[in-house]
mmCIF file with all atom_site columns, C-alpha atoms in Angstrom:
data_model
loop_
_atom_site.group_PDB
_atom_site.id
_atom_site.type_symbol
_atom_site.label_atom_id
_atom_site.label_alt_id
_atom_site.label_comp_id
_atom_site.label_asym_id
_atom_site.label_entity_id
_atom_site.label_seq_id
_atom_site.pdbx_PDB_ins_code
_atom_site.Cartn_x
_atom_site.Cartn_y
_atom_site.Cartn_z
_atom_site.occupancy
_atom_site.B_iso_or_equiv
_atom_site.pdbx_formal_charge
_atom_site.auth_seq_id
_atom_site.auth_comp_id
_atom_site.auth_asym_id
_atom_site.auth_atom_id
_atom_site.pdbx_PDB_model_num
ATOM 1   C CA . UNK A 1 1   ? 158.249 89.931 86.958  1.00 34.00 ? 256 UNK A CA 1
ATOM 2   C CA . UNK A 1 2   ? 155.376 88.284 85.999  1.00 43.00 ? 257 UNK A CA 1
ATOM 3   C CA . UNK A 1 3   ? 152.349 88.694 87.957  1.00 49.00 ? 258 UNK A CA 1
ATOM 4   C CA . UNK A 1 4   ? 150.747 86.573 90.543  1.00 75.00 ? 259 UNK A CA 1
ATOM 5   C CA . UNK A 1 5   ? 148.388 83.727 89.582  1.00 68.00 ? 260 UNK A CA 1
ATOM 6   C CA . UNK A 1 6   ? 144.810 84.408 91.500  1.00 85.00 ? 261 UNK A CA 1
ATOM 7   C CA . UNK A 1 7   ? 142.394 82.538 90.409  1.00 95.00 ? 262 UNK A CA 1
ATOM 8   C CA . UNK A 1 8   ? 139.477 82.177 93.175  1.00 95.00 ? 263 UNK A CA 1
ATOM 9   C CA . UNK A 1 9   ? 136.164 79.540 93.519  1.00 97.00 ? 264 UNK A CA 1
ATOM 10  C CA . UNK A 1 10  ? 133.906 79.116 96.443  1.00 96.00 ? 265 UNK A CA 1
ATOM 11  C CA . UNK A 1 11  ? 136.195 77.566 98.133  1.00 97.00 ? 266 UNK A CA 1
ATOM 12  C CA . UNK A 1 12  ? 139.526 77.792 97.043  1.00 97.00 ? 267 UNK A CA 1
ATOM 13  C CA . UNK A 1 13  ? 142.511 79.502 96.029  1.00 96.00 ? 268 UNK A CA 1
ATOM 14  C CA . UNK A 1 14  ? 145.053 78.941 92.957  1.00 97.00 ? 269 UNK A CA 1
ATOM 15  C CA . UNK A 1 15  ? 148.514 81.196 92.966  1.00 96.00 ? 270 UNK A CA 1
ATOM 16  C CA . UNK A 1 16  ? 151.564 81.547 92.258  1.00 94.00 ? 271 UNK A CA 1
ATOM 17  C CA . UNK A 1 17  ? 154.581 79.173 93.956  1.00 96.00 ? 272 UNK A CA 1
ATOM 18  C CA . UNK A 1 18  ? 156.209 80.570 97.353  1.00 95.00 ? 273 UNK A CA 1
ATOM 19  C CA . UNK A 1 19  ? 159.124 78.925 99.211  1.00 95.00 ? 274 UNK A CA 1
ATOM 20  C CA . UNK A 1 20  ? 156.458 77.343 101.596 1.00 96.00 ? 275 UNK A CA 1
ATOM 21  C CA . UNK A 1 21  ? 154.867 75.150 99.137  1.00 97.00 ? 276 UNK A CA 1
ATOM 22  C CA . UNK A 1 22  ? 157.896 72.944 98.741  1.00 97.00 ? 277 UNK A CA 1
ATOM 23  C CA . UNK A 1 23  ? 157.381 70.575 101.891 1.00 98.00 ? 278 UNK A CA 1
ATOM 24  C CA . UNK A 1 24  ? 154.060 69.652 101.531 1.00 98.00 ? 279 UNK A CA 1
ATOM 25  C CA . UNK A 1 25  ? 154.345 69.277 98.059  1.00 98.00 ? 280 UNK A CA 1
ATOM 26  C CA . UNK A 1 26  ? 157.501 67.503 98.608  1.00 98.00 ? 281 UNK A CA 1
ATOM 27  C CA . UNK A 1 27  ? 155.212 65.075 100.560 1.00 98.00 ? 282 UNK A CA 1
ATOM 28  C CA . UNK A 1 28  ? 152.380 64.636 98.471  1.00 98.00 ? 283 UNK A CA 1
ATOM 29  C CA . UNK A 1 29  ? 154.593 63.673 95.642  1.00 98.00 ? 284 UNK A CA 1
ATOM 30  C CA . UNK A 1 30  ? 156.756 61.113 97.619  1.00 98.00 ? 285 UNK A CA 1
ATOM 31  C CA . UNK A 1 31  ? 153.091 59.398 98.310  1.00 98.00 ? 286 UNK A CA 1
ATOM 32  C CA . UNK A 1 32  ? 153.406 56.449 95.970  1.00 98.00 ? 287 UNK A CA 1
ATOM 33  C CA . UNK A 1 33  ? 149.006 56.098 96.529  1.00 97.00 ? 288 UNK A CA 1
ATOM 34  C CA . UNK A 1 34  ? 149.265 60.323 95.127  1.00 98.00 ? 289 UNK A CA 1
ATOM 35  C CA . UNK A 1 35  ? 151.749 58.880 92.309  1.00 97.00 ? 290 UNK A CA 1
ATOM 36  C CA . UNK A 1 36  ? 150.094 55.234 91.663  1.00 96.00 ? 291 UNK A CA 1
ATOM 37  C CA . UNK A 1 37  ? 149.437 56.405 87.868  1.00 97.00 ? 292 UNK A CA 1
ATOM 38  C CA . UNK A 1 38  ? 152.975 57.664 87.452  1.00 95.00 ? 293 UNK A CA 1
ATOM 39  C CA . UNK A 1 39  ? 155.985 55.833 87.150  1.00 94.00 ? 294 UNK A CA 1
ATOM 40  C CA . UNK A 1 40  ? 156.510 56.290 90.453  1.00 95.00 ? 295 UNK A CA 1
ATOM 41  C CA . UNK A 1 41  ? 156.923 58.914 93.614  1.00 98.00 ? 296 UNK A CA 1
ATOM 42  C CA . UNK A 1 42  ? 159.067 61.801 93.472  1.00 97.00 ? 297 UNK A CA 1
ATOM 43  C CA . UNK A 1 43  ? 162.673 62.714 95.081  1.00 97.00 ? 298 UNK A CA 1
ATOM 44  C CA . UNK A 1 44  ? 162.971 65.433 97.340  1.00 97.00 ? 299 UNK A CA 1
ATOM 45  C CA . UNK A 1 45  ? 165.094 67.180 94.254  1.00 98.00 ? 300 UNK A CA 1
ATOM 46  C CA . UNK A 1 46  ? 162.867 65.379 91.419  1.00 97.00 ? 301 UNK A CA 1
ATOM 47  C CA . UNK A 1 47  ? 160.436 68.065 93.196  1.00 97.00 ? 302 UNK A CA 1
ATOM 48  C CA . UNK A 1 48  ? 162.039 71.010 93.629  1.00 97.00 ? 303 UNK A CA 1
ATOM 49  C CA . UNK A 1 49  ? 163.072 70.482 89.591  1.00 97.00 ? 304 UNK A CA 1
ATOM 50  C CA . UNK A 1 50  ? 159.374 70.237 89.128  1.00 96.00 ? 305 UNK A CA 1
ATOM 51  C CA . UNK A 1 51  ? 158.537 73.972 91.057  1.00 97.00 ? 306 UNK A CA 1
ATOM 52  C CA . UNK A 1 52  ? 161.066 75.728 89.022  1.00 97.00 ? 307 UNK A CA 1
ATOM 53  C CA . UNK A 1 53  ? 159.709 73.754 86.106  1.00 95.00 ? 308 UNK A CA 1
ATOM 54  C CA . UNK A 1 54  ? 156.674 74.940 86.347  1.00 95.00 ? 309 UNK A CA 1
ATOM 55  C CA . UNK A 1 55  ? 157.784 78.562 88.035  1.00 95.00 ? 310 UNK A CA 1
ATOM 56  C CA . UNK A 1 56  ? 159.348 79.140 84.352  1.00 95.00 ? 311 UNK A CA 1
ATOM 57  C CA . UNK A 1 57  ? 156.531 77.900 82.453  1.00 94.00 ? 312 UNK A CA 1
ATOM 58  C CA . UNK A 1 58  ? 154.662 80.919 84.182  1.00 93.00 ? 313 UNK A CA 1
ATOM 59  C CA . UNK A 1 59  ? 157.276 83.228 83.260  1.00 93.00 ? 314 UNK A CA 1
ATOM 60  C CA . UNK A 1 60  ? 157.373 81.830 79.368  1.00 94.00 ? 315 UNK A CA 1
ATOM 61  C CA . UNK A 1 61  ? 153.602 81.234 78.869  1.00 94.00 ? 316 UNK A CA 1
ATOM 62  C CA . UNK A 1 62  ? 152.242 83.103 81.127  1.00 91.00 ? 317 UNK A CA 1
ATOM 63  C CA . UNK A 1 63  ? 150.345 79.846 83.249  1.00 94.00 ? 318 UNK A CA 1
ATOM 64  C CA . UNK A 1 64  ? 151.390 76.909 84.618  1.00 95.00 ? 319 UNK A CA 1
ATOM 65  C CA . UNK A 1 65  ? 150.292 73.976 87.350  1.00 97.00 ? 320 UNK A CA 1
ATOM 66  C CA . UNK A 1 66  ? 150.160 76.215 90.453  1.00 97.00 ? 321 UNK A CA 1
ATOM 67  C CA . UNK A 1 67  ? 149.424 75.638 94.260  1.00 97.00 ? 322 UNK A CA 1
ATOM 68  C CA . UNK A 1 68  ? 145.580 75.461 95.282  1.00 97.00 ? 323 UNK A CA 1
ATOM 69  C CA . UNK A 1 69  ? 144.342 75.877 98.842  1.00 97.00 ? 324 UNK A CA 1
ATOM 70  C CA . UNK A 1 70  ? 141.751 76.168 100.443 1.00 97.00 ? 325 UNK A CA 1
ATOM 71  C CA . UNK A 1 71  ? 140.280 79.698 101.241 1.00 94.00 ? 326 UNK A CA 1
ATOM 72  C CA . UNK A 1 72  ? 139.131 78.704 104.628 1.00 95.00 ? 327 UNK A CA 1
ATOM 73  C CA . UNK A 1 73  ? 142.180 77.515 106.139 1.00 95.00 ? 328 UNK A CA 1
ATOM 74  C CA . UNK A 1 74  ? 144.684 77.990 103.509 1.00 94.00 ? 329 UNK A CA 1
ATOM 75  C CA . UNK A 1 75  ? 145.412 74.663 103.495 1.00 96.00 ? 330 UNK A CA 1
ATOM 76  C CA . UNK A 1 76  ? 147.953 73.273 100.787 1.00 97.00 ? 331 UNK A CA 1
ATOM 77  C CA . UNK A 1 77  ? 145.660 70.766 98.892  1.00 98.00 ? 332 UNK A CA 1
ATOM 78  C CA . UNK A 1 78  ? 148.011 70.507 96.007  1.00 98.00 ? 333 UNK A CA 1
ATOM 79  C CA . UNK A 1 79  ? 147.908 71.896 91.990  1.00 98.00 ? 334 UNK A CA 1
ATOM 80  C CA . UNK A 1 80  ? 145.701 72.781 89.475  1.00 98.00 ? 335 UNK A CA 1
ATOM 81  C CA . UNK A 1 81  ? 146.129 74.744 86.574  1.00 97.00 ? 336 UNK A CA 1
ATOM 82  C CA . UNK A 1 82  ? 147.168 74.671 82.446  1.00 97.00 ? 337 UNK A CA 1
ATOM 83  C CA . UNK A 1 83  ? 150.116 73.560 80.978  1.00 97.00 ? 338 UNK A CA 1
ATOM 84  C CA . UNK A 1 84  ? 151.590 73.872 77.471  1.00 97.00 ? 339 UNK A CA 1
ATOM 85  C CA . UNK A 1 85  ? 153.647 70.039 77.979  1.00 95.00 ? 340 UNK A CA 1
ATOM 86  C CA . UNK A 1 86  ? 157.135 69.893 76.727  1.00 89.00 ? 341 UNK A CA 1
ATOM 87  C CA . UNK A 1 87  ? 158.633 66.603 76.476  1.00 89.00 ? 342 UNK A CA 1
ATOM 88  C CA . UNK A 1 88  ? 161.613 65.763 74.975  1.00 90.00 ? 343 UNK A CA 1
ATOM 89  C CA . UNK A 1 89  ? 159.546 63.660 72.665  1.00 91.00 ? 344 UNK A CA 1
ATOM 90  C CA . UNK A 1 90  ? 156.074 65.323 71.247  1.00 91.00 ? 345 UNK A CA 1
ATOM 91  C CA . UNK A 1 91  ? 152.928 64.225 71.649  1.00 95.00 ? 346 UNK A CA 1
ATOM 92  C CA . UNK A 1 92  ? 151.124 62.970 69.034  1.00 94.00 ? 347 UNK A CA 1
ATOM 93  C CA . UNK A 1 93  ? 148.544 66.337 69.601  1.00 95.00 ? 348 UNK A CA 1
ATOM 94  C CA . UNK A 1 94  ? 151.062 69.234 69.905  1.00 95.00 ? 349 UNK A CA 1
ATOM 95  C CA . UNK A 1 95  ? 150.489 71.516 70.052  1.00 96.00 ? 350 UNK A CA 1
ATOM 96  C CA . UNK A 1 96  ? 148.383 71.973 72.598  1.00 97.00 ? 351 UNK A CA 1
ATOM 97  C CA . UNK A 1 97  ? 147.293 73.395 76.246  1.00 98.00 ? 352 UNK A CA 1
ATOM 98  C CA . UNK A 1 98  ? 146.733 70.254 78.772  1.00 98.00 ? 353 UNK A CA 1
ATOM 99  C CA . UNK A 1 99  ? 144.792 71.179 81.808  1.00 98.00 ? 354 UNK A CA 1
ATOM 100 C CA . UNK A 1 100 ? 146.403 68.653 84.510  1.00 97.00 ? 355 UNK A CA 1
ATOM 101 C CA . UNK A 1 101 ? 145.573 68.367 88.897  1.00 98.00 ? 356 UNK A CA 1
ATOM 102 C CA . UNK A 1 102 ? 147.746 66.518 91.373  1.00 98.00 ? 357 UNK A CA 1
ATOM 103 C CA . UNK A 1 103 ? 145.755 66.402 95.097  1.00 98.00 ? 358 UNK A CA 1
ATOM 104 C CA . UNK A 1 104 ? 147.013 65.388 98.430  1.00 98.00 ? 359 UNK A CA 1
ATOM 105 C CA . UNK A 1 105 ? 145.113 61.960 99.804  1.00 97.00 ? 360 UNK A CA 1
ATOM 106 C CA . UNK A 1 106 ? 143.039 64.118 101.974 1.00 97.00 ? 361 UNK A CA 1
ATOM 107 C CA . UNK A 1 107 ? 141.597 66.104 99.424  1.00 97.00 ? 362 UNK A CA 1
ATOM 108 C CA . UNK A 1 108 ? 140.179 63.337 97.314  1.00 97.00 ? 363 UNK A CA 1
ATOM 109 C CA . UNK A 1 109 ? 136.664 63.064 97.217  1.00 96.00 ? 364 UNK A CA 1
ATOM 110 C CA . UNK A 1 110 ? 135.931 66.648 97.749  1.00 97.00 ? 365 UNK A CA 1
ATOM 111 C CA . UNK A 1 111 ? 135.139 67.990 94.516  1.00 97.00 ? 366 UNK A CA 1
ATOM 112 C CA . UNK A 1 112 ? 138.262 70.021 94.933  1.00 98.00 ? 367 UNK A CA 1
ATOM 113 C CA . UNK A 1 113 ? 139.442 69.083 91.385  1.00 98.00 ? 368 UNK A CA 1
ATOM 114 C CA . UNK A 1 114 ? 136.670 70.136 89.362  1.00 98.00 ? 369 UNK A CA 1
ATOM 115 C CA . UNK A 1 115 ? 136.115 73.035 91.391  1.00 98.00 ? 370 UNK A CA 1
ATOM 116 C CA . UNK A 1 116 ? 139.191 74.131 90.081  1.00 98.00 ? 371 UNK A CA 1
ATOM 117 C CA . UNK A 1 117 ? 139.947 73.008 86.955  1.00 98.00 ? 372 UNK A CA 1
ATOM 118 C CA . UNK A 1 118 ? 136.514 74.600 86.195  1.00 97.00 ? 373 UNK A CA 1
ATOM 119 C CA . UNK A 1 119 ? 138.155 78.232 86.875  1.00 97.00 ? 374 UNK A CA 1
ATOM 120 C CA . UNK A 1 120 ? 141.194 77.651 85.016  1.00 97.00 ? 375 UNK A CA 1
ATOM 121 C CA . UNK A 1 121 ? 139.059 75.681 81.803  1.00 98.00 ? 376 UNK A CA 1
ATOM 122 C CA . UNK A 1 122 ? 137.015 79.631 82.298  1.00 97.00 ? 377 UNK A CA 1
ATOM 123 C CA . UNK A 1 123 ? 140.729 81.332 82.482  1.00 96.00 ? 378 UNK A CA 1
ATOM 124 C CA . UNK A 1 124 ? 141.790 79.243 78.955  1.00 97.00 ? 379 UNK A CA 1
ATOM 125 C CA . UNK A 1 125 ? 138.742 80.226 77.047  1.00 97.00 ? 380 UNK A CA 1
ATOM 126 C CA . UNK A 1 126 ? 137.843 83.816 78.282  1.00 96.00 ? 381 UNK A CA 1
ATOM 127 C CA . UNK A 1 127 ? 141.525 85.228 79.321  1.00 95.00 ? 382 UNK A CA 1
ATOM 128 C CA . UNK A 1 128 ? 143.451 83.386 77.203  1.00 94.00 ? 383 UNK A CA 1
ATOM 129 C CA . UNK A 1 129 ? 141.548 82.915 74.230  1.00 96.00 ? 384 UNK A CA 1
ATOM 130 C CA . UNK A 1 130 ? 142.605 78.903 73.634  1.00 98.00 ? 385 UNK A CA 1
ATOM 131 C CA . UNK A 1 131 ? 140.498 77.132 71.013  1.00 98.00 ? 386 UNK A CA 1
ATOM 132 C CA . UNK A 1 132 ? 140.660 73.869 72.764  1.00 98.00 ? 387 UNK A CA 1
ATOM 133 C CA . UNK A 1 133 ? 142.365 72.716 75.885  1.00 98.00 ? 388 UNK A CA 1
ATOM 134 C CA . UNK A 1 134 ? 143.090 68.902 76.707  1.00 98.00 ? 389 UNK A CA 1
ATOM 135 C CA . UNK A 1 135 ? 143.541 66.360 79.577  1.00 98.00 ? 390 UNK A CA 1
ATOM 136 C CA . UNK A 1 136 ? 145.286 62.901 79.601  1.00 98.00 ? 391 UNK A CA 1
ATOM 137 C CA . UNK A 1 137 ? 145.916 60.591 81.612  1.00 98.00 ? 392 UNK A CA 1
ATOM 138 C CA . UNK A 1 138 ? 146.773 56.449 81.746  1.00 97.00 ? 393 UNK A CA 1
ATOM 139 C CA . UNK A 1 139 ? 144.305 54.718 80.370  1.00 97.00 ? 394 UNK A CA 1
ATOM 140 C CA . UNK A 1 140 ? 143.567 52.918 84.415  1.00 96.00 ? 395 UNK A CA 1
ATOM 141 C CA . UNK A 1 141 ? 143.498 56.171 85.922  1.00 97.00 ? 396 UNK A CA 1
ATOM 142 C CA . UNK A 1 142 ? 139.871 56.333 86.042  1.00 96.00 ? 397 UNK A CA 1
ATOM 143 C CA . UNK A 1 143 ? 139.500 59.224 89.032  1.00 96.00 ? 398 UNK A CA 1
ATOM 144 C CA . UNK A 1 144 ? 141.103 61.709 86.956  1.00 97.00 ? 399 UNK A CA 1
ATOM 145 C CA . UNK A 1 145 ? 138.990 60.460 83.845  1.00 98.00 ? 400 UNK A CA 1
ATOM 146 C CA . UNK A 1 146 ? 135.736 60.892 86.331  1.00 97.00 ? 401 UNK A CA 1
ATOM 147 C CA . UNK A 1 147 ? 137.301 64.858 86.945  1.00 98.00 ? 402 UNK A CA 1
ATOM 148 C CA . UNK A 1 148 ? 137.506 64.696 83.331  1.00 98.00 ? 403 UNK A CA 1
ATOM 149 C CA . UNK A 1 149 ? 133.864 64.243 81.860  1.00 97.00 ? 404 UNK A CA 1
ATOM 150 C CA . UNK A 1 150 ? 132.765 65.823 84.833  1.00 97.00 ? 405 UNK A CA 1
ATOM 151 C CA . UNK A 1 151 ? 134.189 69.206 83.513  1.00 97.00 ? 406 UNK A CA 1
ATOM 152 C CA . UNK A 1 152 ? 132.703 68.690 80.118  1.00 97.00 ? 407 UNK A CA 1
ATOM 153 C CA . UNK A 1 153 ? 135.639 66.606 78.490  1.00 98.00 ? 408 UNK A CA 1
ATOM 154 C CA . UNK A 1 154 ? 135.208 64.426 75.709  1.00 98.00 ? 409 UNK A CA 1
ATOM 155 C CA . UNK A 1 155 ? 136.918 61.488 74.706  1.00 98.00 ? 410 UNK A CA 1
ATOM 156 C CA . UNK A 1 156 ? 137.440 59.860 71.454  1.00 97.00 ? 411 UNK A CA 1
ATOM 157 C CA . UNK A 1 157 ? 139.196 56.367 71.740  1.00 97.00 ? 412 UNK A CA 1
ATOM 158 C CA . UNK A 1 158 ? 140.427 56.735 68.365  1.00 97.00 ? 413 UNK A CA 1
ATOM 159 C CA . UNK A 1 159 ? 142.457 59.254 70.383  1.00 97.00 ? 414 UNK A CA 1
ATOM 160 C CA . UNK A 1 160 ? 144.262 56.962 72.974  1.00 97.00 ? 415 UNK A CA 1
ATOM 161 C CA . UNK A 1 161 ? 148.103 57.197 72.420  1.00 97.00 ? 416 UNK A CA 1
ATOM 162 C CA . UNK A 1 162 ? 150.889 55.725 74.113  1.00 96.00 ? 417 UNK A CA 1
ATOM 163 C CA . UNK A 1 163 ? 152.834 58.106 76.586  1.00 95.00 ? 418 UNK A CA 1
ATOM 164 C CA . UNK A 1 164 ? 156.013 58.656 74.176  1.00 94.00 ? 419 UNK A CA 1
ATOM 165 C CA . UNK A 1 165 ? 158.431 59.049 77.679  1.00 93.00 ? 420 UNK A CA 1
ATOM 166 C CA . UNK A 1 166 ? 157.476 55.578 78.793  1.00 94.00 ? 421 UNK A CA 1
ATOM 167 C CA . UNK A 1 167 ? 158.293 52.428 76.937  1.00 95.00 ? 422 UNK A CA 1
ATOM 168 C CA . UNK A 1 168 ? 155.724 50.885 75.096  1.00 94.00 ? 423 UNK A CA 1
ATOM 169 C CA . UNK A 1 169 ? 155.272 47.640 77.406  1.00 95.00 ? 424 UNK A CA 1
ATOM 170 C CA . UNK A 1 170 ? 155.258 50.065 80.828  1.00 95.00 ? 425 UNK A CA 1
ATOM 171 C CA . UNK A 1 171 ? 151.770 49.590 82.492  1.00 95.00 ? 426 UNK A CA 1
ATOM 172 C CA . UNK A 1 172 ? 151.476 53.189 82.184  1.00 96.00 ? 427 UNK A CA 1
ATOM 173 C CA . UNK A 1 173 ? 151.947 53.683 78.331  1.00 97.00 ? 428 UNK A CA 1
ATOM 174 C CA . UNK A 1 174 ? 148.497 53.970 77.123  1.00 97.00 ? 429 UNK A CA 1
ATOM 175 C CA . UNK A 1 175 ? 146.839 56.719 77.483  1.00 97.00 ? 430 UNK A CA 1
ATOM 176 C CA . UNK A 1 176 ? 143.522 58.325 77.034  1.00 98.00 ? 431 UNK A CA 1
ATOM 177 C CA . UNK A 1 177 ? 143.499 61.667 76.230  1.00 98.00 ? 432 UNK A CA 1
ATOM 178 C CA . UNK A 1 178 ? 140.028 63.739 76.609  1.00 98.00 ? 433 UNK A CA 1
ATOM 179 C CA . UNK A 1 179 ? 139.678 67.641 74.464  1.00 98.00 ? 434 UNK A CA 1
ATOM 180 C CA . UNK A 1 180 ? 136.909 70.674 75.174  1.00 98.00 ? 435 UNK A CA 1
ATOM 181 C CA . UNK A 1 181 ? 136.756 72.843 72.749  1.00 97.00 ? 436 UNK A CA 1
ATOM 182 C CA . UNK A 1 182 ? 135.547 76.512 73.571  1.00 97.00 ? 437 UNK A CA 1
ATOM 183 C CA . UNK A 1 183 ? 132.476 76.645 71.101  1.00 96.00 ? 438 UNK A CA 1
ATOM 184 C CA . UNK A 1 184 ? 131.679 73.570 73.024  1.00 96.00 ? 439 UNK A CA 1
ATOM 185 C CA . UNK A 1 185 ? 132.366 75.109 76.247  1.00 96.00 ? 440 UNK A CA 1
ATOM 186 C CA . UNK A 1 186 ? 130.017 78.340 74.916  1.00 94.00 ? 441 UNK A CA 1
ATOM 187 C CA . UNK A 1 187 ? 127.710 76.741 73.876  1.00 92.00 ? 442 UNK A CA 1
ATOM 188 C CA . UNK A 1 188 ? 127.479 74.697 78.112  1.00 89.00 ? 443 UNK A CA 1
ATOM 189 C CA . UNK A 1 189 ? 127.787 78.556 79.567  1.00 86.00 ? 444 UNK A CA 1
ATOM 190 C CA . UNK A 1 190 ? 124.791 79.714 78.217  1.00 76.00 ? 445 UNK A CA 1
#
């Protein structure tokens, strides 16, 4: 069995799935404001598929999206964590290691996302030893490009791509996609 995710901030906690995650998670992804730059909310099964999606991604790589909550209350605030994405189509940068969030409406705002993306960019590059780990996003999606640079993302324009599951006209199909390296990342630690 593989073991628990912990990773820990100042204020809050990322592990592994439980049984008690799917409801609120069930709720944040039926949100269509949570889902606004995806083609759209999430089924009650779209999201269970999604847990054991991401519980086997643990099991095969070892990471995954996971839970994060906060250490105060334990509070569900919704997932954080690295990803190695497998579509049915690739991506015009596989392979690589995407570092993704997905937050409830009431954590926006908070800081909550860079708080803890910043542990698991630290997890990549010192645990895991990844050379580079990326983010995209829609191109409109500008909150999750703000997370982005403010974790010490880059983007190259040159590097926008359309989203190879959507079709080409969708509103959603272009994409920005923003890399750290971890000599980069060294370099910003010391």
């Amino acid at each position: 069995m593989t073991q628990d995710i912990l990773l820990e901030t100042e204020r809050l906690i990322c592990r592994s799935w439980q049984d008690a995650d799917l409801e609120p998670f069930a709720q944040m992804c039926a949100d269509p404001e949570v889902m606004r730059y995806f083609p759209g909310p999430l089924t009650y099964d779209q999201t269970t598929a999604l847990i054991d999606k991401a519980k086997a991604k643990q099991e095969q790589d070892g990471f995954c999206f996971v839970p994060v909550e906060t250490k105060e209350t334990s509070e569900f605030l919704g997932f954080v964590g690295l990803s190695i994405p497998a579509y049915p189509k690739p991506l015009p940068f596989d392979p690589c290691v995407e570092i993704g969030w997905r937050l409830k409406r009431s954590a926006w705002g908070k800081g909550y996302a860079s708080e803890a993306a910043l542990a698991w960019i630290r997890f990549g590059f010192e645990t895991i030893g990844l050379k580079e780990i990326v983010s995209f996003t829609a191109d409109n999606n500008t909150p999750s490009q703000k997370v982005m640079a403010r974790i010490g993302m880059s983007r190259d324009p040159a590097d926008d791509f359309l989203h190879p599951m959507l079709p080409e006209t969708h509103a959603l199909a272009l994409h920005v996609l923003y890399r750290l390296d971890r000599k980069t990342w060294a370099r910003r630690q010391m």
